[in-house]
GROMACS .gro file of C-alpha atoms in nm:
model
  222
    1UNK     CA    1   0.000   0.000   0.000
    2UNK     CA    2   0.277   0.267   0.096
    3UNK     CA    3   0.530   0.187  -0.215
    4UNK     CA    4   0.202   0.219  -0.440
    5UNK     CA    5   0.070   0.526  -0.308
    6UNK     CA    6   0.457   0.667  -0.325
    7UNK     CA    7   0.526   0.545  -0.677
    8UNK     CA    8   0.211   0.677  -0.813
    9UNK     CA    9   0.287   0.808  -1.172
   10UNK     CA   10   0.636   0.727  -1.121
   11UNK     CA   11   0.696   0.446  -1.329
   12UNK     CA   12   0.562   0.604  -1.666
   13UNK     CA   13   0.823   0.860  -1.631
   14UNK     CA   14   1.106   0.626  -1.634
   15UNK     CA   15   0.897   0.442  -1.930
   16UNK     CA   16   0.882   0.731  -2.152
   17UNK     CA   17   1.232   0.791  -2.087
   18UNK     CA   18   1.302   0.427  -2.190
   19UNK     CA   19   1.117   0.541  -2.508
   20UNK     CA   20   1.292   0.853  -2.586
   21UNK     CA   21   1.630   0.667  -2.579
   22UNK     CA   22   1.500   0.381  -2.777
   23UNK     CA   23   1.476   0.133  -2.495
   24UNK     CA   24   1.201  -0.027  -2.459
   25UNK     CA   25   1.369  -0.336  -2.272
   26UNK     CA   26   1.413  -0.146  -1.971
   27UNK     CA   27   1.068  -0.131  -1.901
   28UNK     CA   28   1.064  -0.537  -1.820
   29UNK     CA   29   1.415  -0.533  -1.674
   30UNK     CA   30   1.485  -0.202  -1.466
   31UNK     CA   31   1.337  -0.271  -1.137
   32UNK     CA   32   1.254   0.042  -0.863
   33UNK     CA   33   1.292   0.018  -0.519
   34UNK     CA   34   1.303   0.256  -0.225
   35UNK     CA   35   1.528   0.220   0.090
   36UNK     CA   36   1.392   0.400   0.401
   37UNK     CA   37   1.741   0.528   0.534
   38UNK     CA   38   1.660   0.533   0.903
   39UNK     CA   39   1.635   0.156   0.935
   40UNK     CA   40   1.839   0.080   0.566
   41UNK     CA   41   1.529  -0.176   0.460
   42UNK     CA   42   1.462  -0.173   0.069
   43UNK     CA   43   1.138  -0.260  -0.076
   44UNK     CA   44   1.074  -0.340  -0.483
   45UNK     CA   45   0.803  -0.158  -0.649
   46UNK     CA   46   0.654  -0.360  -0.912
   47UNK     CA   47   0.395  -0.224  -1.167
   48UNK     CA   48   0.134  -0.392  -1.382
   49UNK     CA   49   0.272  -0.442  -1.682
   50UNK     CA   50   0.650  -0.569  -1.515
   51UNK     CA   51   0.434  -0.784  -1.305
   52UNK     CA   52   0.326  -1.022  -1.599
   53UNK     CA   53   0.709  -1.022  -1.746
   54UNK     CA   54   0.821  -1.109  -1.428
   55UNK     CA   55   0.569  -1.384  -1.383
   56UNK     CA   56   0.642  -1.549  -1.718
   57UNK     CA   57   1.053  -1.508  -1.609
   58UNK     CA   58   0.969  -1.737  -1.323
   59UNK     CA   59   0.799  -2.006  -1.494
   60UNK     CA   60   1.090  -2.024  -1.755
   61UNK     CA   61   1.320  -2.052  -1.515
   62UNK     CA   62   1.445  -2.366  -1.356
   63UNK     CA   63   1.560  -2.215  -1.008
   64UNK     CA   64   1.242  -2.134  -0.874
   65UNK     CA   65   1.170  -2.328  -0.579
   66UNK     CA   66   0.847  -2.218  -0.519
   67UNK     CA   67   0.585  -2.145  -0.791
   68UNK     CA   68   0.577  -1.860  -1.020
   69UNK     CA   69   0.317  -1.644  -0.852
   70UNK     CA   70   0.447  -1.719  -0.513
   71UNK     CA   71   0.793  -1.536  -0.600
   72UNK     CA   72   0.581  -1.278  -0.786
   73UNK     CA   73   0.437  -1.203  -0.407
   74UNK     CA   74   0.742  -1.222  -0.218
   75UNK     CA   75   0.912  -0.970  -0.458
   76UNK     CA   76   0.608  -0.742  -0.407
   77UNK     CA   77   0.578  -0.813  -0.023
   78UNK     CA   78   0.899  -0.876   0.057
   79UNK     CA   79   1.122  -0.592   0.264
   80UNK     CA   80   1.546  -0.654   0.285
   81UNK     CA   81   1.889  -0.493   0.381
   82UNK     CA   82   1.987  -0.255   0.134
   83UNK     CA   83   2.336  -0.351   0.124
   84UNK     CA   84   2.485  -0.133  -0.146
   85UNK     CA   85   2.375   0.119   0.116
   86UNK     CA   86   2.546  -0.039   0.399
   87UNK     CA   87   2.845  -0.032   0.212
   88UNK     CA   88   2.796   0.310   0.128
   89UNK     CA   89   2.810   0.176  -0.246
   90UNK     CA   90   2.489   0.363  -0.353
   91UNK     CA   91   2.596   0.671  -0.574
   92UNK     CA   92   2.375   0.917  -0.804
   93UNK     CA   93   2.654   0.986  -1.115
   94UNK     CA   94   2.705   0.579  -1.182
   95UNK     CA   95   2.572   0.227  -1.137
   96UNK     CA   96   2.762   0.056  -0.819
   97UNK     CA   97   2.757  -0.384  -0.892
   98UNK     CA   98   2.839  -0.646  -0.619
   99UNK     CA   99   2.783  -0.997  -0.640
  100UNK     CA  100   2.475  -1.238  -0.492
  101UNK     CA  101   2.778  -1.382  -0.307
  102UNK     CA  102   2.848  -1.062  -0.113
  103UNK     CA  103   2.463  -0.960  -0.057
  104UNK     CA  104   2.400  -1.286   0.077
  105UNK     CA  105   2.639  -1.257   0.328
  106UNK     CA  106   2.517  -0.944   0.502
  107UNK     CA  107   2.195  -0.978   0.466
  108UNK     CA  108   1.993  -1.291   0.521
  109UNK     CA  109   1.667  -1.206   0.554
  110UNK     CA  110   1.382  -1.264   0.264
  111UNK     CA  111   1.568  -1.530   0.110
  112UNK     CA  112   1.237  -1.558  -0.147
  113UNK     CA  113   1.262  -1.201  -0.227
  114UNK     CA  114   1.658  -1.225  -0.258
  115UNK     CA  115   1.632  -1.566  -0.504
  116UNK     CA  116   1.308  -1.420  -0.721
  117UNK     CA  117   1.507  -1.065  -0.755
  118UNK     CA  118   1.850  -1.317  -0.856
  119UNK     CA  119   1.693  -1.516  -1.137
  120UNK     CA  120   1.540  -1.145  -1.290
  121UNK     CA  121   1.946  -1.057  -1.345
  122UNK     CA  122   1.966  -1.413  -1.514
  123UNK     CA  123   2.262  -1.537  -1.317
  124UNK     CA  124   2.412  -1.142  -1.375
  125UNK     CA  125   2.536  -0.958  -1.074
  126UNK     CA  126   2.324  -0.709  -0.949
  127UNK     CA  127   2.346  -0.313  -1.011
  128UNK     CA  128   2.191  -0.009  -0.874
  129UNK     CA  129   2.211   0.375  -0.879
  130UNK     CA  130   1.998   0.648  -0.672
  131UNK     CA  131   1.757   0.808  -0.850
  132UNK     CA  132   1.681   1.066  -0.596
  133UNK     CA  133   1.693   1.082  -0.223
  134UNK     CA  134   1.440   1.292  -0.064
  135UNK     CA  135   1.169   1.278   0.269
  136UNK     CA  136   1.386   0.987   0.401
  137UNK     CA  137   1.384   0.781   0.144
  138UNK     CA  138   1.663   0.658  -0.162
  139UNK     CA  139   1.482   0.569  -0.455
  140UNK     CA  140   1.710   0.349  -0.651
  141UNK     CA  141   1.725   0.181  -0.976
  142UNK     CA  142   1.784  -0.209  -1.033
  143UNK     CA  143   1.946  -0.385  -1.302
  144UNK     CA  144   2.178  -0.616  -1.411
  145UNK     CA  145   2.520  -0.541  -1.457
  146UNK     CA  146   2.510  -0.601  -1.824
  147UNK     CA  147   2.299  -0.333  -1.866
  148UNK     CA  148   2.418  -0.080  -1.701
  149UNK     CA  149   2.580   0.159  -1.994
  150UNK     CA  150   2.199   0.135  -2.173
  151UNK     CA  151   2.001   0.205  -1.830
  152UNK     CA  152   2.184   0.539  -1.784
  153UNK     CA  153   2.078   0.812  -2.008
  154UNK     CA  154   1.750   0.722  -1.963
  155UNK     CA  155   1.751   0.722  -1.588
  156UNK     CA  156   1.957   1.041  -1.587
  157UNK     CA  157   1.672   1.209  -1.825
  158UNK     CA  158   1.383   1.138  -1.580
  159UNK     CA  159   1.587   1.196  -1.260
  160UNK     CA  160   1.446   1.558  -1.224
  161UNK     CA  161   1.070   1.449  -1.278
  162UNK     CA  162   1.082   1.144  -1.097
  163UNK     CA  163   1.199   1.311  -0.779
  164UNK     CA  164   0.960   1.623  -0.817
  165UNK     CA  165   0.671   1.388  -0.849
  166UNK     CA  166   0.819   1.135  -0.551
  167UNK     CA  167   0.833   1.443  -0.361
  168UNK     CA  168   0.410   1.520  -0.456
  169UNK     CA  169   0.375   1.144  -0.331
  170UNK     CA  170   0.514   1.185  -0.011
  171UNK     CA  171   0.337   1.490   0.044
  172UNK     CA  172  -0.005   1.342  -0.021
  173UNK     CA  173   0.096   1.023   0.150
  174UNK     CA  174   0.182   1.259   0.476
  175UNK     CA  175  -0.145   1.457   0.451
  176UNK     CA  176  -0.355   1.080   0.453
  177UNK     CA  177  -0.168   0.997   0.724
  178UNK     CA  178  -0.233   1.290   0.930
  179UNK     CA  179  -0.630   1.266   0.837
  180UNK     CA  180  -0.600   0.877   0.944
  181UNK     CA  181  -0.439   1.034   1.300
  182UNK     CA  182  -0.732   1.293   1.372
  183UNK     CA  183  -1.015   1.022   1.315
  184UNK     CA  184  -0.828   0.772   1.515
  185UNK     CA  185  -0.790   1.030   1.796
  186UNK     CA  186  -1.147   1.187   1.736
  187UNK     CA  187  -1.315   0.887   1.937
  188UNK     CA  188  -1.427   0.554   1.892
  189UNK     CA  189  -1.672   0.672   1.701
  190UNK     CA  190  -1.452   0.819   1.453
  191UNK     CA  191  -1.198   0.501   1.514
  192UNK     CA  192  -1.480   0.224   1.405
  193UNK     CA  193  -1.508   0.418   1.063
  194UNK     CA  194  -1.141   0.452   1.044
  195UNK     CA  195  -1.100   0.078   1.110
  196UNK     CA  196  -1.354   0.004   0.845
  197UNK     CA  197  -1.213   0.205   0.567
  198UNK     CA  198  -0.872   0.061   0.594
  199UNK     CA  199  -0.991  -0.273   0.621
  200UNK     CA  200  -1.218  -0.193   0.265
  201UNK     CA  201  -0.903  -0.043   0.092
  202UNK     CA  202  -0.671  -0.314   0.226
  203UNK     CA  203  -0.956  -0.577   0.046
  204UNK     CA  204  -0.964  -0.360  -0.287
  205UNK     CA  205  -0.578  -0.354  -0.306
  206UNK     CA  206  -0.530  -0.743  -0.221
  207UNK     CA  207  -0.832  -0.820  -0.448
  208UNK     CA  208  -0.656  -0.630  -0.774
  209UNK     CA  209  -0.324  -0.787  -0.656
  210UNK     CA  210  -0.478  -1.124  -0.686
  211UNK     CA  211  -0.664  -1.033  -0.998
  212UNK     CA  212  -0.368  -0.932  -1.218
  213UNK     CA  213  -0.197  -1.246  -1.066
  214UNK     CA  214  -0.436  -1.433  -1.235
  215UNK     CA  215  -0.451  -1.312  -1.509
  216UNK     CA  216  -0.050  -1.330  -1.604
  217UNK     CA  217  -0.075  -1.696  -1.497
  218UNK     CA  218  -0.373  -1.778  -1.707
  219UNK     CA  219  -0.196  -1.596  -2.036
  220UNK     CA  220   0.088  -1.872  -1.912
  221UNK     CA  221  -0.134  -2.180  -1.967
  222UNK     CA  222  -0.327  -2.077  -2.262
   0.00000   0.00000   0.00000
């Protein structure tokens, strides 16, 4: 719920950049995420359309251990060490690359998460570069090392936009939680509606999770 209502009308930027530099691959294969920097714990954003290339990755693949939509959840779900950051690896002007080897060994948290986002470099090591950095956050990024020359003009040309409209996200994302705040503190009144409307938005959001999920895997089988 937070890394949608923070990306919102972030990913076409990047997209349209992608398009402008006559790379249209980058829209399956560059991968956002954002890294709260108090606590250094990165989250993927994944978007409709990357959802049903990533989907149709996993089933080709022969590493999976669990099914194809499974490590399509745990990539969306799934929270980890940012360990470029750790390392103080994570840089705006170029693309910083370690291997799984090294990530594995500080951080051994999601291992889902950490083996779906492995088999989407295809065996590559892993790259990443900071987009902006802005109301606590580092937006970052992801690809695999082999394409890091091709992923940079285009993430340099929507740097600007993407952080002014990251910046509009935060700001509305602040102002819902501060309306959330007063109704919880209103009285239980209030807190019974409160309670109900983020119990109906948590159903919508799992409910057109699930939906898309189903329909990527059902393109799969026919």
């Amino acid at each position: 719920i937070v890394s949608a209502s923070l990306f919102h009308g972030i990913e076409p930027i990047l997209h349209c950049a992608s398009d402008q530099f006559q790379l249209p691959q980058l829209k399956d294969h560059c991968r956002l995420s954002f890294t709260q920097l108090t606590c250094s714990q990165f989250s993927m954003y994944v978007g409709p359309t990357q959802l049903r290339y990533f989907i149709e990755e996993f089933k080709r693949s022969d590493l999976v251990q669990i099914s194809a939509i499974a490590s399509s959840i745990a990539l969306i779900t799934g929270t980890s060490h940012d360990v470029f950051l750790t390392k103080g690896l994570v840089e705006r002007s170029k693309f910083a690359i370690l291997t799984w080897q090294e990530i594995a060994e500080i951080d051994s948290g999601d291992k889902d998460m950490l083996e779906a986002e492995s088999i989407l470099t295809a065996g590559h090591r892993p790259a990443c570069i900071e987009v902006c950095r802005t109301g606590g956050y580092s937006i970052q990024a992801n690809i695999a090392s082999t394409m890091c020359d091709s992923a940079m003009k285009p993430i340099h040309a929507a740097r600007d936009e993407i952080q002014k409209q990251f910046e509009f996200n935060i700001a509305g994302s602040l102002a819902k939680r501060r309306e959330f705040a007063l109704l919880w503190s209103a009285g239980a009144d209030k807190r019974t509606r409160f309670r109900a409307a983020a119990r109906t938005l948590f159903v919508e959001i799992t409910a057109r999770v699930i939906e898309l999920l189903t329909k990527s895997s059902a393109k799969g089988l026919s």
